[in-house]
Amino acid sequence: MRKSYKIALPAVLAAGLLMAPGALTSSASASTTASSGSAAMMALTLNSGSCEGLARRFLCSVSFSGGVAPVAIRWFVNGANVPAFDNRSFVGIGCQPTFSYAIRAVISDATGASVEFNTTSICRSGNP
C-alpha cells in the first residue's frame, strides 16, 4: 500500500537549497564579480532618497549605483553623525513632535567621490 505525504512548498524549496547549496553560492558570486567589474567603471550616482514622516519617527532610505568598493553611507541628523545608522540604506529616526530635523546621508566610495541626500522635515505628533 502506498502512503501519500503533503509537503509545504517552503519545505521543498528549503530542501532543494540544502541539497545543492553550491548552486546558490556560485550564481551569487558570479553576479557579484560581474557587477563589481562594471561598478568600477561607473560613476557613483544617487538614484533616490526619501524620508517619510510618521508619528514621532522618520523612515529614510537612499539608493545609489556605481562607485568603487568599498562604498560607505554616513547619516547625519541636525549636523551630527549617527554612527549606529552608518552603512545602512534604510533607517528609522526617532523625533520629537513639532521640532524641525535636518537629515542628510553622504555616500562615498574608495576614490573619494561622494553624493548626498538632504531633507528638512518637521516631526509629526500622534500615536505611533
PDB file of N, CA and C in Angstrom, residues 41-93:
ATOM      1  N   MET A  41      33.727  50.931 -13.302  1.00  0.00           N
ATOM      2  CA  MET A  41      33.745  51.835 -14.440  1.00  0.00           C
ATOM      3  C   MET A  41      32.659  52.903 -14.351  1.00  0.00           C
ATOM      4  N   MET A  42      31.667  52.698 -13.483  1.00  0.00           N
ATOM      5  CA  MET A  42      30.554  53.643 -13.388  1.00  0.00           C
ATOM      6  C   MET A  42      30.803  54.670 -12.285  1.00  0.00           C
ATOM      7  N   ALA A  43      30.351  55.879 -12.515  1.00  0.00           N
ATOM      8  CA  ALA A  43      30.468  56.931 -11.514  1.00  0.00           C
ATOM      9  C   ALA A  43      29.450  56.692 -10.412  1.00  0.00           C
ATOM     10  N   LEU A  44      29.776  57.104  -9.212  1.00  0.00           N
ATOM     11  CA  LEU A  44      28.863  56.993  -8.081  1.00  0.00           C
ATOM     12  C   LEU A  44      27.681  57.930  -8.319  1.00  0.00           C
ATOM     13  N   THR A  45      26.467  57.389  -8.255  1.00  0.00           N
ATOM     14  CA  THR A  45      25.259  58.152  -8.549  1.00  0.00           C
ATOM     15  C   THR A  45      24.208  57.901  -7.488  1.00  0.00           C
ATOM     16  N   LEU A  46      23.554  58.962  -7.035  1.00  0.00           N
ATOM     17  CA  LEU A  46      22.427  58.830  -6.112  1.00  0.00           C
ATOM     18  C   LEU A  46      21.188  58.558  -6.952  1.00  0.00           C
ATOM     19  N   ASN A  47      20.592  57.374  -6.798  1.00  0.00           N
ATOM     20  CA  ASN A  47      19.386  57.025  -7.550  1.00  0.00           C
ATOM     21  C   ASN A  47      18.145  57.629  -6.921  1.00  0.00           C
ATOM     22  N   SER A  48      18.045  57.532  -5.601  1.00  0.00           N
ATOM     23  CA  SER A  48      16.894  58.098  -4.906  1.00  0.00           C
ATOM     24  C   SER A  48      17.197  58.260  -3.430  1.00  0.00           C
ATOM     25  N   GLY A  49      16.413  59.102  -2.807  1.00  0.00           N
ATOM     26  CA  GLY A  49      16.489  59.315  -1.369  1.00  0.00           C
ATOM     27  C   GLY A  49      15.157  59.853  -0.900  1.00  0.00           C
ATOM     28  N   SER A  50      14.714  59.368   0.254  1.00  0.00           N
ATOM     29  CA  SER A  50      13.438  59.852   0.769  1.00  0.00           C
ATOM     30  C   SER A  50      13.371  59.675   2.274  1.00  0.00           C
ATOM     31  N   CYS A  51      12.542  60.508   2.903  1.00  0.00           N
ATOM     32  CA  CYS A  51      12.237  60.383   4.327  1.00  0.00           C
ATOM     33  C   CYS A  51      10.734  60.546   4.485  1.00  0.00           C
ATOM     34  N   GLU A  52      10.101  59.521   4.978  1.00  0.00           N
ATOM     35  CA  GLU A  52       8.660  59.510   5.198  1.00  0.00           C
ATOM     36  C   GLU A  52       8.409  59.844   6.662  1.00  0.00           C
ATOM     37  N   GLY A  53       7.630  60.891   6.901  1.00  0.00           N
ATOM     38  CA  GLY A  53       7.321  61.285   8.273  1.00  0.00           C
ATOM     39  C   GLY A  53       6.133  60.520   8.824  1.00  0.00           C
ATOM     40  N   LEU A  54       6.367  59.803   9.901  1.00  0.00           N
ATOM     41  CA  LEU A  54       5.301  59.119  10.623  1.00  0.00           C
ATOM     42  C   LEU A  54       5.178  59.771  11.997  1.00  0.00           C
ATOM     43  N   ALA A  55       4.318  59.259  12.839  1.00  0.00           N
ATOM     44  CA  ALA A  55       4.191  59.804  14.182  1.00  0.00           C
ATOM     45  C   ALA A  55       5.467  59.526  14.974  1.00  0.00           C
ATOM     46  N   ARG A  56       6.158  60.591  15.339  1.00  0.00           N
ATOM     47  CA  ARG A  56       7.381  60.531  16.151  1.00  0.00           C
ATOM     48  C   ARG A  56       8.521  59.731  15.512  1.00  0.00           C
ATOM     49  N   ARG A  57       8.527  59.656  14.186  1.00  0.00           N
ATOM     50  CA  ARG A  57       9.565  58.881  13.507  1.00  0.00           C
ATOM     51  C   ARG A  57       9.653  59.275  12.040  1.00  0.00           C
ATOM     52  N   PHE A  58      10.867  59.224  11.524  1.00  0.00           N
ATOM     53  CA  PHE A  58      11.110  59.357  10.091  1.00  0.00           C
ATOM     54  C   PHE A  58      11.654  58.024   9.602  1.00  0.00           C
ATOM     55  N   LEU A  59      11.133  57.532   8.507  1.00  0.00           N
ATOM     56  CA  LEU A  59      11.681  56.348   7.844  1.00  0.00           C
ATOM     57  C   LEU A  59      12.392  56.847   6.594  1.00  0.00           C
ATOM     58  N   CYS A  60      13.713  56.714   6.578  1.00  0.00           N
ATOM     59  CA  CYS A  60      14.521  57.277   5.494  1.00  0.00           C
ATOM     60  C   CYS A  60      15.279  56.181   4.759  1.00  0.00           C
ATOM     61  N   SER A  61      15.420  56.397   3.448  1.00  0.00           N
ATOM     62  CA  SER A  61      16.177  55.437   2.644  1.00  0.00           C
ATOM     63  C   SER A  61      16.927  56.159   1.531  1.00  0.00           C
ATOM     64  N   VAL A  62      18.024  55.557   1.119  1.00  0.00           N
ATOM     65  CA  VAL A  62      18.793  56.042  -0.020  1.00  0.00           C
ATOM     66  C   VAL A  62      19.132  54.860  -0.917  1.00  0.00           C
ATOM     67  N   SER A  63      19.277  55.149  -2.196  1.00  0.00           N
ATOM     68  CA  SER A  63      19.653  54.142  -3.176  1.00  0.00           C
ATOM     69  C   SER A  63      20.701  54.767  -4.087  1.00  0.00           C
ATOM     70  N   PHE A  64      21.740  54.007  -4.381  1.00  0.00           N
ATOM     71  CA  PHE A  64      22.813  54.520  -5.230  1.00  0.00           C
ATOM     72  C   PHE A  64      23.252  53.438  -6.201  1.00  0.00           C
ATOM     73  N   SER A  65      24.015  53.854  -7.194  1.00  0.00           N
ATOM     74  CA  SER A  65      24.610  52.903  -8.130  1.00  0.00           C
ATOM     75  C   SER A  65      26.016  53.370  -8.465  1.00  0.00           C
ATOM     76  N   GLY A  66      26.803  52.446  -8.969  1.00  0.00           N
ATOM     77  CA  GLY A  66      28.168  52.755  -9.364  1.00  0.00           C
ATOM     78  C   GLY A  66      29.089  52.870  -8.168  1.00  0.00           C
ATOM     79  N   GLY A  67      30.217  53.494  -8.392  1.00  0.00           N
ATOM     80  CA  GLY A  67      31.199  53.674  -7.332  1.00  0.00           C
ATOM     81  C   GLY A  67      32.196  52.533  -7.295  1.00  0.00           C
ATOM     82  N   VAL A  68      33.289  52.775  -6.565  1.00  0.00           N
ATOM     83  CA  VAL A  68      34.346  51.783  -6.393  1.00  0.00           C
ATOM     84  C   VAL A  68      34.291  51.299  -4.953  1.00  0.00           C
ATOM     85  N   ALA A  69      34.199  49.995  -4.762  1.00  0.00           N
ATOM     86  CA  ALA A  69      34.116  49.413  -3.419  1.00  0.00           C
ATOM     87  C   ALA A  69      35.388  49.712  -2.632  1.00  0.00           C
ATOM     88  N   PRO A  70      35.280  49.909  -1.343  1.00  0.00           N
ATOM     89  CA  PRO A  70      34.064  49.878  -0.545  1.00  0.00           C
ATOM     90  C   PRO A  70      33.311  51.211  -0.613  1.00  0.00           C
ATOM     91  N   VAL A  71      31.994  51.104  -0.579  1.00  0.00           N
ATOM     92  CA  VAL A  71      31.132  52.282  -0.569  1.00  0.00           C
ATOM     93  C   VAL A  71      30.577  52.436   0.842  1.00  0.00           C
ATOM     94  N   ALA A  72      30.633  53.643   1.385  1.00  0.00           N
ATOM     95  CA  ALA A  72      30.172  53.901   2.756  1.00  0.00           C
ATOM     96  C   ALA A  72      28.997  54.880   2.742  1.00  0.00           C
ATOM     97  N   ILE A  73      28.073  54.667   3.652  1.00  0.00           N
ATOM     98  CA  ILE A  73      26.940  55.576   3.834  1.00  0.00           C
ATOM     99  C   ILE A  73      27.029  56.117   5.255  1.00  0.00           C
ATOM    100  N   ARG A  74      27.025  57.448   5.378  1.00  0.00           N
ATOM    101  CA  ARG A  74      27.040  58.078   6.706  1.00  0.00           C
ATOM    102  C   ARG A  74      25.793  58.933   6.841  1.00  0.00           C
ATOM    103  N   TRP A  75      25.071  58.771   7.957  1.00  0.00           N
ATOM    104  CA  TRP A  75      23.839  59.504   8.229  1.00  0.00           C
ATOM    105  C   TRP A  75      24.098  60.596   9.257  1.00  0.00           C
ATOM    106  N   PHE A  76      23.489  61.761   9.012  1.00  0.00           N
ATOM    107  CA  PHE A  76      23.609  62.906   9.912  1.00  0.00           C
ATOM    108  C   PHE A  76      22.215  63.418  10.248  1.00  0.00           C
ATOM    109  N   VAL A  77      21.986  63.709  11.520  1.00  0.00           N
ATOM    110  CA  VAL A  77      20.725  64.300  11.966  1.00  0.00           C
ATOM    111  C   VAL A  77      21.085  65.615  12.652  1.00  0.00           C
ATOM    112  N   ASN A  78      20.562  66.709  12.118  1.00  0.00           N
ATOM    113  CA  ASN A  78      20.871  68.061  12.608  1.00  0.00           C
ATOM    114  C   ASN A  78      22.379  68.292  12.686  1.00  0.00           C
ATOM    115  N   GLY A  79      23.105  67.814  11.687  1.00  0.00           N
ATOM    116  CA  GLY A  79      24.548  68.056  11.580  1.00  0.00           C
ATOM    117  C   GLY A  79      25.425  67.070  12.327  1.00  0.00           C
ATOM    118  N   ALA A  80      24.858  66.223  13.164  1.00  0.00           N
ATOM    119  CA  ALA A  80      25.655  65.265  13.944  1.00  0.00           C
ATOM    120  C   ALA A  80      25.571  63.877  13.318  1.00  0.00           C
ATOM    121  N   ASN A  81      26.733  63.247  13.154  1.00  0.00           N
ATOM    122  CA  ASN A  81      26.774  61.888  12.614  1.00  0.00           C
ATOM    123  C   ASN A  81      26.162  60.921  13.632  1.00  0.00           C
ATOM    124  N   VAL A  82      25.374  59.959  13.121  1.00  0.00           N
ATOM    125  CA  VAL A  82      24.779  58.920  13.964  1.00  0.00           C
ATOM    126  C   VAL A  82      25.435  57.600  13.543  1.00  0.00           C
ATOM    127  N   PRO A  83      26.517  57.195  14.224  1.00  0.00           N
ATOM    128  CA  PRO A  83      27.266  56.005  13.821  1.00  0.00           C
ATOM    129  C   PRO A  83      26.426  54.727  13.772  1.00  0.00           C
ATOM    130  N   ALA A  84      25.390  54.624  14.577  1.00  0.00           N
ATOM    131  CA  ALA A  84      24.539  53.426  14.577  1.00  0.00           C
ATOM    132  C   ALA A  84      23.819  53.247  13.235  1.00  0.00           C
ATOM    133  N   PHE A  85      23.651  54.314  12.474  1.00  0.00           N
ATOM    134  CA  PHE A  85      22.961  54.248  11.183  1.00  0.00           C
ATOM    135  C   PHE A  85      23.919  54.079  10.005  1.00  0.00           C
ATOM    136  N   ASP A  86      25.208  54.242  10.238  1.00  0.00           N
ATOM    137  CA  ASP A  86      26.171  54.203   9.133  1.00  0.00           C
ATOM    138  C   ASP A  86      26.140  52.869   8.393  1.00  0.00           C
ATOM    139  N   ASN A  87      26.352  52.958   7.079  1.00  0.00           N
ATOM    140  CA  ASN A  87      26.391  51.828   6.154  1.00  0.00           C
ATOM    141  C   ASN A  87      25.054  51.089   6.032  1.00  0.00           C
ATOM    142  N   ARG A  88      23.968  51.784   6.322  1.00  0.00           N
ATOM    143  CA  ARG A  88      22.626  51.232   6.131  1.00  0.00           C
ATOM    144  C   ARG A  88      21.909  52.078   5.090  1.00  0.00           C
ATOM    145  N   SER A  89      21.189  51.428   4.209  1.00  0.00           N
ATOM    146  CA  SER A  89      20.458  52.185   3.200  1.00  0.00           C
ATOM    147  C   SER A  89      19.053  52.560   3.680  1.00  0.00           C
ATOM    148  N   PHE A  90      18.587  51.969   4.777  1.00  0.00           N
ATOM    149  CA  PHE A  90      17.270  52.274   5.338  1.00  0.00           C
ATOM    150  C   PHE A  90      17.411  52.442   6.842  1.00  0.00           C
ATOM    151  N   VAL A  91      16.905  53.568   7.375  1.00  0.00           N
ATOM    152  CA  VAL A  91      16.980  53.819   8.815  1.00  0.00           C
ATOM    153  C   VAL A  91      15.657  54.376   9.332  1.00  0.00           C
ATOM    154  N   GLY A  92      15.398  54.147  10.599  1.00  0.00           N
ATOM    155  CA  GLY A  92      14.251  54.733  11.289  1.00  0.00           C
ATOM    156  C   GLY A  92      14.788  55.706  12.326  1.00  0.00           C
ATOM    157  N   ILE A  93      14.423  56.973  12.208  1.00  0.00           N
ATOM    158  CA  ILE A  93      14.953  58.018  13.080  1.00  0.00           C
ATOM    159  C   ILE A  93      13.832  58.526  13.972  1.00  0.00           C
TER     160      ILE A  93
END
